[in-house]
Tab-separated table of C-alpha atoms and ligand atoms in Angstrom:
chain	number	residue	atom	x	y	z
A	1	UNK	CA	-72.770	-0.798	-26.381
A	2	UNK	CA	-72.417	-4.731	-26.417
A	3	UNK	CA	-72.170	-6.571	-23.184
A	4	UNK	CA	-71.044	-10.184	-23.734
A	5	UNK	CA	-70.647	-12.913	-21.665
A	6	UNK	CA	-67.968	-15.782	-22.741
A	7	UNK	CA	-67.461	-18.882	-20.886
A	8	UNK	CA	-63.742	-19.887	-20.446
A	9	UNK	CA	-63.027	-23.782	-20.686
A	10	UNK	CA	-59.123	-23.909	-20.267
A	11	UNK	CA	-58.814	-27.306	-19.755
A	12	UNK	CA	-55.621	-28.861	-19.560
A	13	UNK	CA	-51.900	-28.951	-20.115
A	14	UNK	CA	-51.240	-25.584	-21.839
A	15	UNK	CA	-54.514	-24.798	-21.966
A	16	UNK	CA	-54.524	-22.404	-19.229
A	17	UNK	CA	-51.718	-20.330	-20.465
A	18	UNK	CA	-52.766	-19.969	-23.866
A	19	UNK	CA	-56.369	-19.051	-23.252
A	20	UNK	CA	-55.217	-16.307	-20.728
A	21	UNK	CA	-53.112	-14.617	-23.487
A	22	UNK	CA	-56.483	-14.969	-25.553
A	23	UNK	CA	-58.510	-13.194	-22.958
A	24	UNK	CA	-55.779	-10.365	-23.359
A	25	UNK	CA	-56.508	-9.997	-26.699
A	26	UNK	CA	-60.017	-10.043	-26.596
A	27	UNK	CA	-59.677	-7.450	-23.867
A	28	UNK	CA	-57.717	-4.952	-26.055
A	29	UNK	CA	-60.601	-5.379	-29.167
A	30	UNK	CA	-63.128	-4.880	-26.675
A	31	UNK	CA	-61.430	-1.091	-25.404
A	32	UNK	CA	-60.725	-0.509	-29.350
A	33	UNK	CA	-63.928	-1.184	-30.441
A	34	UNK	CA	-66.181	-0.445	-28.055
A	35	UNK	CA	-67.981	-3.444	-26.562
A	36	UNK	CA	-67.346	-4.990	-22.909
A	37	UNK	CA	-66.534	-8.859	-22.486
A	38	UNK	CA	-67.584	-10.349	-18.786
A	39	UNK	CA	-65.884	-14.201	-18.235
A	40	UNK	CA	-66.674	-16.862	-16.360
A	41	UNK	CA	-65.030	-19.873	-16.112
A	42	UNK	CA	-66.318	-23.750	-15.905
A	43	UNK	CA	-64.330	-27.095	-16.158
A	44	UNK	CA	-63.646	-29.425	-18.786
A	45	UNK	CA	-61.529	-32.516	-19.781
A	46	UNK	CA	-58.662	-33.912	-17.111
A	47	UNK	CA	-59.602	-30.593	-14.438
A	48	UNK	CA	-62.755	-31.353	-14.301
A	49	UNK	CA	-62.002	-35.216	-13.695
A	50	UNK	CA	-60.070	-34.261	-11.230
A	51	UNK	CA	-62.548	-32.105	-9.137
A	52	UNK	CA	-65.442	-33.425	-9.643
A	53	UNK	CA	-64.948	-36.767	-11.658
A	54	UNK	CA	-66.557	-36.696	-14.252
A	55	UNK	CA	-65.022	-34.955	-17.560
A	56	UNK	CA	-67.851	-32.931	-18.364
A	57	UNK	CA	-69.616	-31.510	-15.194
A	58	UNK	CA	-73.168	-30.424	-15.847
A	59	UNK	CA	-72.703	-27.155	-14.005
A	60	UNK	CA	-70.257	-26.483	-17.057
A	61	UNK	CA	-73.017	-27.164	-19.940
A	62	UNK	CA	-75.572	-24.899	-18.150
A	63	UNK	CA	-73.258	-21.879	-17.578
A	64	UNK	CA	-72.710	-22.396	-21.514
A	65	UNK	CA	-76.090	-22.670	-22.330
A	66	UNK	CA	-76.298	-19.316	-21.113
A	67	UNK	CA	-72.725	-17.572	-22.246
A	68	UNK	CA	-72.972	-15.502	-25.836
A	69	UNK	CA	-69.942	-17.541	-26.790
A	70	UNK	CA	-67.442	-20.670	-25.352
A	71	UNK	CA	-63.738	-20.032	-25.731
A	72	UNK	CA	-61.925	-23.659	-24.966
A	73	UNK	CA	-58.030	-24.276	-24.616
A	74	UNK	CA	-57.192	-28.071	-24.906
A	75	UNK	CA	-58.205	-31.099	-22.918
A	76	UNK	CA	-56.473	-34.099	-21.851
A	77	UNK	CA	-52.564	-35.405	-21.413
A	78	UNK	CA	-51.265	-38.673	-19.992
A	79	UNK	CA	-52.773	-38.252	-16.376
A	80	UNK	CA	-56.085	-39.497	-17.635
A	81	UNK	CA	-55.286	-42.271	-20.368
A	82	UNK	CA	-56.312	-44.963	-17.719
A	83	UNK	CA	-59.831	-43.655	-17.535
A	84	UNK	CA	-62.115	-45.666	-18.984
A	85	UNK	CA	-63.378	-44.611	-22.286
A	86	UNK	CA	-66.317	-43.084	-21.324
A	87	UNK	CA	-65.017	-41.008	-18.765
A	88	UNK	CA	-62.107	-39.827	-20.375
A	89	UNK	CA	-60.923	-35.795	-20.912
A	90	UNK	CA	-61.940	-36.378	-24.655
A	91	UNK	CA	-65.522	-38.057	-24.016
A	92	UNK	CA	-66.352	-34.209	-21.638
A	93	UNK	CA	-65.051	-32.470	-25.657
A	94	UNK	CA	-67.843	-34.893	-27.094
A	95	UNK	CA	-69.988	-34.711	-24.541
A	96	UNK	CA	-70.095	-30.942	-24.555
A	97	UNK	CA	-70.282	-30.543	-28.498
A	98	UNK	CA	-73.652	-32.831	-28.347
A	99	UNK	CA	-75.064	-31.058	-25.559
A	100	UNK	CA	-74.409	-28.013	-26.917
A	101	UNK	CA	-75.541	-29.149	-30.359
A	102	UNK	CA	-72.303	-27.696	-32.045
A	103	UNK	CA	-73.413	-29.738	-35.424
A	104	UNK	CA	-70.921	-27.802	-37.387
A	105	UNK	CA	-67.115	-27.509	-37.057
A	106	UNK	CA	-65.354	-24.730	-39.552
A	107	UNK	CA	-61.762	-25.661	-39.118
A	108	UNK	CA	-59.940	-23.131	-41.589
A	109	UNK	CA	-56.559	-24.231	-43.044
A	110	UNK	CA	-54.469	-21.025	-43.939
A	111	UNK	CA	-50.832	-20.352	-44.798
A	112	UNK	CA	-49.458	-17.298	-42.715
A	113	UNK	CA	-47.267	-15.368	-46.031
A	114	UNK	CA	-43.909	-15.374	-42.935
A	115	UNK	CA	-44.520	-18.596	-42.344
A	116	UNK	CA	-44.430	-19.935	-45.563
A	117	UNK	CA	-40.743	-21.914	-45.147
A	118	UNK	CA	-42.814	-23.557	-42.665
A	119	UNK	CA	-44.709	-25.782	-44.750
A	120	UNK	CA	-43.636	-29.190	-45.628
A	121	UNK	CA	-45.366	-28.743	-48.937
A	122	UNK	CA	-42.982	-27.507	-51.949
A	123	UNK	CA	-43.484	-23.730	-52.574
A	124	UNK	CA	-44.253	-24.891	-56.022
A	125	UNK	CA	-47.002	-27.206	-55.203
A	126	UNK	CA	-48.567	-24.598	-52.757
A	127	UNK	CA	-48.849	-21.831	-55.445
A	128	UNK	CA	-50.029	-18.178	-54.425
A	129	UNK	CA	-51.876	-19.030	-51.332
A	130	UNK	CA	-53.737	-21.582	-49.386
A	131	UNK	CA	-57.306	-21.167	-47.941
A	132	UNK	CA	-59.686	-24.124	-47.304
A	133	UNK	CA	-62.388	-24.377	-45.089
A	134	UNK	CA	-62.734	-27.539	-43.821
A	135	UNK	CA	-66.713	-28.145	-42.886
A	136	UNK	CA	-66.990	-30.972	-40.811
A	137	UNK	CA	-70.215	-32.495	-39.490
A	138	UNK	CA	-69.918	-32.720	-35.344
A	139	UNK	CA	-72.470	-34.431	-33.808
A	140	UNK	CA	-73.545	-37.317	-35.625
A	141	UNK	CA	-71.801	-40.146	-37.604
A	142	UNK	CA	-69.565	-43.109	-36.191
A	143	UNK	CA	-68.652	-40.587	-33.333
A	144	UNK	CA	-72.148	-40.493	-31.642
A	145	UNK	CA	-73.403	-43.944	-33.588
A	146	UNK	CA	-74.529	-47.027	-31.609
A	147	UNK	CA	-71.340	-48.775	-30.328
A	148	UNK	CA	-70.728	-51.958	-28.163
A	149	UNK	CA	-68.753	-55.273	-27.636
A	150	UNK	CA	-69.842	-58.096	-28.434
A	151	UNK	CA	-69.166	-62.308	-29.308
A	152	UNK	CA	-68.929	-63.464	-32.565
A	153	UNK	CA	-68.566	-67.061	-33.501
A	154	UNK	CA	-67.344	-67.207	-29.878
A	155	UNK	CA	-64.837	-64.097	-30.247
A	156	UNK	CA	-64.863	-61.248	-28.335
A	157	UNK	CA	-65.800	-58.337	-31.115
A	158	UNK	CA	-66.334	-54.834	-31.025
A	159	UNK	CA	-68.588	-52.124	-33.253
A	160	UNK	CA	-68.869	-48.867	-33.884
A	161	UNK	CA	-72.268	-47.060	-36.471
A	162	UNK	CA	-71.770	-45.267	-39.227
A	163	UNK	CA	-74.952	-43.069	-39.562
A	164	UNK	CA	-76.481	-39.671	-41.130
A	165	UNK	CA	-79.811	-38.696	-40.987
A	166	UNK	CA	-81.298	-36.633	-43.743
A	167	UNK	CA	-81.652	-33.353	-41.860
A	168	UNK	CA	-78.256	-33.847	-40.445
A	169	UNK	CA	-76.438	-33.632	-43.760
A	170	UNK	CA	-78.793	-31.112	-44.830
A	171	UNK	CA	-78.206	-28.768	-42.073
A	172	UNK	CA	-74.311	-29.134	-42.346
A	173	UNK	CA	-75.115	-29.012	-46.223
A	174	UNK	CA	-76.155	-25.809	-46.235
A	175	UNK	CA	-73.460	-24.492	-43.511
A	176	UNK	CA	-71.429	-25.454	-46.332
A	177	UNK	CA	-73.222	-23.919	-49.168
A	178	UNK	CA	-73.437	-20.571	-47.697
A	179	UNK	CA	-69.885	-19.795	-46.289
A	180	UNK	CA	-68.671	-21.710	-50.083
A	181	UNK	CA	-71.161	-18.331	-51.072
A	182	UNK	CA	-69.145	-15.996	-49.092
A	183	UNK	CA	-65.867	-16.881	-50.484
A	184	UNK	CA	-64.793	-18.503	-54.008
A	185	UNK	CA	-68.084	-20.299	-54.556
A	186	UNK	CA	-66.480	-23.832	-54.605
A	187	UNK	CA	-67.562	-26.694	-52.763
A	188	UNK	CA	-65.989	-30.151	-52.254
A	189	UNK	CA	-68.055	-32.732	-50.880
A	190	UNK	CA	-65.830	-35.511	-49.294
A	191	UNK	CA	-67.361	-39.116	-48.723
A	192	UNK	CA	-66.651	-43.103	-49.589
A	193	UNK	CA	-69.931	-43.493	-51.687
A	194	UNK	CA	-67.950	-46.053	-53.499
A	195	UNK	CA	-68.353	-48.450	-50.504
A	196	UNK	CA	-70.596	-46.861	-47.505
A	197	UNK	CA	-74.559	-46.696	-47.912
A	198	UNK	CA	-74.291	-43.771	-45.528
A	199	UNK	CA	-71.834	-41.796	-47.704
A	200	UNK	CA	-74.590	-42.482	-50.866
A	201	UNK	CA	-77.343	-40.713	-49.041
A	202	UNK	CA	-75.114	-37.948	-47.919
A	203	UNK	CA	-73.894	-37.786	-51.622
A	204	UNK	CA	-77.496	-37.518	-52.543
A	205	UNK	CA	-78.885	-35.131	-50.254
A	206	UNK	CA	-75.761	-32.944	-50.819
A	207	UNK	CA	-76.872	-32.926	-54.724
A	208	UNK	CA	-80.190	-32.207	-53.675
A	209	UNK	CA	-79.067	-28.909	-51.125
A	210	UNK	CA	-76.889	-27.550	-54.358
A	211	UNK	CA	-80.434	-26.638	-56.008
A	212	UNK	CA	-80.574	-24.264	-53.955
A	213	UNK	CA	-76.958	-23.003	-54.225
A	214	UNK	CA	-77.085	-22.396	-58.126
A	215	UNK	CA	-74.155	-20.078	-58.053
A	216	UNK	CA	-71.417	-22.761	-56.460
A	217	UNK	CA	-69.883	-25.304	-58.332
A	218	UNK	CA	-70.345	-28.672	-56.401
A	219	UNK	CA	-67.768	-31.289	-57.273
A	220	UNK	CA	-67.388	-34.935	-54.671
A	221	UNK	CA	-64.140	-36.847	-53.900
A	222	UNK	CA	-63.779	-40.329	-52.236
A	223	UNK	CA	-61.897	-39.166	-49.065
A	224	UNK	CA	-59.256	-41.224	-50.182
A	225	UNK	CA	-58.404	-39.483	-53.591
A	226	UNK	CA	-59.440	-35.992	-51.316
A	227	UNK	CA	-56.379	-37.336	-49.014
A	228	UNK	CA	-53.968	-37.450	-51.728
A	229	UNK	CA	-55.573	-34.012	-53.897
A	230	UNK	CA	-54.328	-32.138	-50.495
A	231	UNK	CA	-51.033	-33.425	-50.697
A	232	UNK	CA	-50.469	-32.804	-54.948
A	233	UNK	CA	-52.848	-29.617	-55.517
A	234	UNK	CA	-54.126	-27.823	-52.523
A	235	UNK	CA	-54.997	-24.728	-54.562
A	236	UNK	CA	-57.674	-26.955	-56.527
A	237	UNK	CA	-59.810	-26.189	-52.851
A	238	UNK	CA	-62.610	-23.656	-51.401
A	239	UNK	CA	-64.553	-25.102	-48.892
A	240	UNK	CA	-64.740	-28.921	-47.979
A	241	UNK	CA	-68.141	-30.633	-46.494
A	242	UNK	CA	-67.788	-34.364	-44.983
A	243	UNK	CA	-68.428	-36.318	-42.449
A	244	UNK	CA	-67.680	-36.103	-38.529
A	245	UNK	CA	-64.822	-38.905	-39.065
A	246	UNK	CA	-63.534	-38.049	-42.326
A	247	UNK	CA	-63.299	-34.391	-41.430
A	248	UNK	CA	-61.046	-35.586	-38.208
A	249	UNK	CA	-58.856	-36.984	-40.688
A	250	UNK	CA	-58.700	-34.766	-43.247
A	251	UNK	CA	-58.603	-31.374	-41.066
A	252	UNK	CA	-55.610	-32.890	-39.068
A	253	UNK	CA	-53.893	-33.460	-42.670
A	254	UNK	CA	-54.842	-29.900	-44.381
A	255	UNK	CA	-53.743	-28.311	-40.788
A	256	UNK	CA	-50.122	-29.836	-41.346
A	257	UNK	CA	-49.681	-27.992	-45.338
A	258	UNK	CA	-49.892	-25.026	-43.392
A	259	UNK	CA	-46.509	-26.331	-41.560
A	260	UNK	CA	-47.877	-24.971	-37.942
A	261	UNK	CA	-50.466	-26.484	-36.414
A	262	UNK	CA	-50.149	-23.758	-33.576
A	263	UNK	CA	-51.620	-21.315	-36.039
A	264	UNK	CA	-55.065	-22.787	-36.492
A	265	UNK	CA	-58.284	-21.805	-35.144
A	266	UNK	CA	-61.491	-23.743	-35.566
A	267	UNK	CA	-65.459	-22.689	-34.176
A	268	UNK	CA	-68.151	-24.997	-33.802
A	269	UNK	CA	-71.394	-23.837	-34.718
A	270	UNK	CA	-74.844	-24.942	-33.661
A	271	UNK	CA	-78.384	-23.859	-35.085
A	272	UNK	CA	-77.791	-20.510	-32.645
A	273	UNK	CA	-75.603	-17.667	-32.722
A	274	UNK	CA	-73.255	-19.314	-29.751
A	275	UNK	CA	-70.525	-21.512	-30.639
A	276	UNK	CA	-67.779	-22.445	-29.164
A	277	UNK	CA	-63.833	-21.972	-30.211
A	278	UNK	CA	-60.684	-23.794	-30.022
A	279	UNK	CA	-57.372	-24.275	-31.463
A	280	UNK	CA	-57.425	-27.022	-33.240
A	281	UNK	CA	-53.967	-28.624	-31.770
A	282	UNK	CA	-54.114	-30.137	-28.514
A	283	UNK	CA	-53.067	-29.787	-24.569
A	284	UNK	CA	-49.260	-30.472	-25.565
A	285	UNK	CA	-48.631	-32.100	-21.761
A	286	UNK	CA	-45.295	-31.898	-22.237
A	287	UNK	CA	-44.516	-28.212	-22.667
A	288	UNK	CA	-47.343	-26.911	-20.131
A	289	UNK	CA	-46.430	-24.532	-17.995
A	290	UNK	CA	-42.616	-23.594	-19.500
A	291	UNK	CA	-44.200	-20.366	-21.115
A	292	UNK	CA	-42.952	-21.569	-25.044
A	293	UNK	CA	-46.710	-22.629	-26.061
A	294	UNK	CA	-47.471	-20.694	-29.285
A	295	UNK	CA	-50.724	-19.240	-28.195
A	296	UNK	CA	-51.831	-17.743	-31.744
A	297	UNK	CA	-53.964	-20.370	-32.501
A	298	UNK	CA	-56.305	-19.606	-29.502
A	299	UNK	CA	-55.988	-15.350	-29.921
A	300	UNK	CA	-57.094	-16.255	-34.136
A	301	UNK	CA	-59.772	-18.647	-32.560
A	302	UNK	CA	-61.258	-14.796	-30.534
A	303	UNK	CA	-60.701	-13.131	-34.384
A	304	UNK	CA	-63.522	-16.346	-35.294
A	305	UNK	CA	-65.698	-15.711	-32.385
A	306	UNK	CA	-66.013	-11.938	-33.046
A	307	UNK	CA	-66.931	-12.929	-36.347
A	308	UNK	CA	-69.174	-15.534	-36.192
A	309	UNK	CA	-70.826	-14.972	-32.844
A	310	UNK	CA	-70.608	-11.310	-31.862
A	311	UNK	CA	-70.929	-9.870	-35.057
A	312	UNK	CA	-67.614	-7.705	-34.219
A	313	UNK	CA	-66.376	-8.667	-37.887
A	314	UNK	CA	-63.886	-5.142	-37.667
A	315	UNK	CA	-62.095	-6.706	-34.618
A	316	UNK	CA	-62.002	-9.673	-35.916
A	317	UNK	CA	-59.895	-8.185	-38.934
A	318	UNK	CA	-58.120	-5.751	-36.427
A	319	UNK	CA	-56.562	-9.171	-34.611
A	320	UNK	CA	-55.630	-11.615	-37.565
A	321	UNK	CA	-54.133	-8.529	-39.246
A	322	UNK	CA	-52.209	-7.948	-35.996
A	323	UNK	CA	-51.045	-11.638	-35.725
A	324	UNK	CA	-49.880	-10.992	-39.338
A	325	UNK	CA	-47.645	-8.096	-38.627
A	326	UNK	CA	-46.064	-9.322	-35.450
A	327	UNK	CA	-45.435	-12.772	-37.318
A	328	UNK	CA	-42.704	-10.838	-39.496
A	329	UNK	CA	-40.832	-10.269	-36.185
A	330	UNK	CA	-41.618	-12.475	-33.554
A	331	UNK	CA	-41.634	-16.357	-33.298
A	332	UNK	CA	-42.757	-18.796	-30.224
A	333	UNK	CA	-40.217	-21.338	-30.885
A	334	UNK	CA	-42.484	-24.077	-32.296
A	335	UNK	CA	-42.272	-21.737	-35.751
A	336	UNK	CA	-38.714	-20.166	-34.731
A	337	UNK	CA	-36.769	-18.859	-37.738
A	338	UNK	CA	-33.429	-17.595	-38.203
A	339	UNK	CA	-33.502	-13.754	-38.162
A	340	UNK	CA	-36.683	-13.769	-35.734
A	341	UNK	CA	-36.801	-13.122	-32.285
A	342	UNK	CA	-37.858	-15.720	-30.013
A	343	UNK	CA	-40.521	-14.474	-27.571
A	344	UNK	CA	-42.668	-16.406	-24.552
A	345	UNK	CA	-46.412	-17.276	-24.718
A	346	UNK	CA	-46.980	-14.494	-22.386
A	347	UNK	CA	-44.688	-11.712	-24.869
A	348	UNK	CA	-46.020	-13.404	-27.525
A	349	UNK	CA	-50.137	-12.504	-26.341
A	350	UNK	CA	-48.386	-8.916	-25.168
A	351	UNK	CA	-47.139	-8.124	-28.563
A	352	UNK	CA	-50.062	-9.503	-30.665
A	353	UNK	CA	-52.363	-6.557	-28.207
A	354	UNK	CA	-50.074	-3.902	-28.495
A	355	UNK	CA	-50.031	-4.127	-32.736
A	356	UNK	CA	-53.624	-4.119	-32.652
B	401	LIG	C1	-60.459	-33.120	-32.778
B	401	LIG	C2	-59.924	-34.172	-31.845
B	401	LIG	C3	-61.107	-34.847	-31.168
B	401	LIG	C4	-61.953	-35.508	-32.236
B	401	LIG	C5	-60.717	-35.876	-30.088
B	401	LIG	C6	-59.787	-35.277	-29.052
B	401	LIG	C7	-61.919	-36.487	-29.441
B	401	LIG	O1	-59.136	-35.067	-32.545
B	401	LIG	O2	-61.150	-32.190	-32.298
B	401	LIG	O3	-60.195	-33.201	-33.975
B	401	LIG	O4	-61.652	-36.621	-32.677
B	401	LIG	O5	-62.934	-34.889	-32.654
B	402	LIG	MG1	-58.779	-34.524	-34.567
């Protein structure tokens, strides 16, 4: 029998609540399928500012080191937007990702069939189905480049580095690559080669990886035609590779045809078997703590941990196939519809165990 240990970051706003309803969830797939889950939790974001302050603690990146896997709810809200940049709730998310070396986000953008109607994409446009994997590099680019302020001619001025090693686009290359093997075998590689000397090598070493990868067809799109293919002909994608910036972008965009951006999971993946998931919206300040925070996005980020780091793929099924079924009834009000029923975070996590 498995024994795993998962670190809990719930961070802030409604992180809490919807990471508890999570931990429900991956308690049920644990007595169904036969594995135990022990938790711990550590601090991240505006909590930890607040207790310790500093936004990323080290006590927190050790106990990860250790933990099988890193389940995170959302960091940040108003309370902290006069930190200074560096010490921010967003600069402990960075921090951690580098420490952790989580080089490799997988932020899937799916379309629930119930929630369809949901979409602010025409039916026609979306076709049969969407499902794209959006691959985007974590840990290096303008994110982590060299950044400062400085004078020019006498003005103050500020900068920010674009840069990519080749062994970082080759490792988040061949992330790419492989899951593109797993599914339809279509890759889109997303950069501004047109203009950036950083996007030409990643172009080029991207070209380079496909040897390898006979069996996928590579195509590349400026990320500003790739902004406007997601918006006329969605369908056209399998799996996206790009850069840490462009894949902020673009993931936020993609996330948005699937008209809920409570429904979407993401992991980030380093070299290991570890990673750590999140939903990919944020800490939604505003609605913490009135029990209407759609909390699916967090139990579908579990279903990605039990696949990707537990190698549980059967419970993983057992729990997006469960989110499916309860979708046809039940609604948290962000993706209300007439002739659902409107249910709590809490009833919401209840139902999603009890159908699984
Ligand atoms: C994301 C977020 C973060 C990012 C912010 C909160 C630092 O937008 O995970 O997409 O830009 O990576
Ligand atoms: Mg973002």
């Amino acid at each position: 029998m498995s024994d795993y240990k998962i670190v809990l970051l719930k961070g802030d706003g409604i992180g809490p609540e919807i990471v508890n309803q999570a931990v429900k969830v991956l308690d049920k797939t644990a007595e169904k399928f036969g594995f135990t889950v022990e938790y711990d939790e550590a601090l991240l974001g505006g909590c930890a500012i607040d207790a310790t302050g500093v936004p990323l603690p080290d006590e927190t990146v050790e106990k990860c080191k250790k933990a099988d896997s890193v389940l995170l709810g959302a960091v940040g809200g108003p309370k902290w937007d006069t930190q200074p940049g560096n010490n921010r709730p967003e600069a402990g998310l960075l921090g951690i990702r580098g420490a952790l070396g989580l080089f490799a986000n997988l932020r899937p953008a799916v379309i629930f069939e119930p929630l369809k109607g949901a979409s602010p994409i025409k039916d026609e446009i979306i076709g049969g189905a969407l499902d794209i994997m959006i691959v985007r590099e974590l840990t290096g680019g303008i994110y982590f480049g060299e950044k400062g302020r400085k004078e020019v001619n006498g003005n103050p001025a500020a900068y920010d580095t674009e840069m990519y090693s080749v062994p970082e686009i080759e490792r988040i290359a061949r992330v790419a690559f492989d899951l593109a093997m797993k599914r339809n075998k279509k890759l889109t590689s997303v950069d501004k080669a047109n203009v950036l000397e950083s996007s030409r090598l990643w172009r080029e070493t991207v070209i380079r990886i496909s040897k390898e990868y006979p069996e996928v067809e590579l195509n590349h799109l400026y990320v500003d035609n790739c902004a406007m293919q997601l918006v006329i002909n969605p369908g056209q994608f399998d799996v996206i590779v790009t850069s840490n910036i462009f894949g902020d972008i673009l993931s936020d965009e993609a996330s948005m045809i699937s008209g809920s951006i409570g429904m979407l999971a993401s992991a980030s993946l380093s070299e290991g078997k570890s990673g750590l998931y999140e939903p990919i919206h944020g800490s939604a300040p505003d609605i913490a703590g009135l029990g209407v925070a759609n909390p699916l996005a967090t139990i579908l980020s579990v279903a990605m941990m039990l696949r990707y780091s537990l190698d549980q793929p059967k419970a993983a099924d057992a729990i997006e196939n469960a989110v499916s079924t309860v979708l046809k009834e039940y609604r948290t009000p962000d993706i209300y519809a007439e002739g659902t029923k409107k249910v709590s975070t809490d009833e919401m996590g209840d139902l999603v165990c009890n159908a699984i």
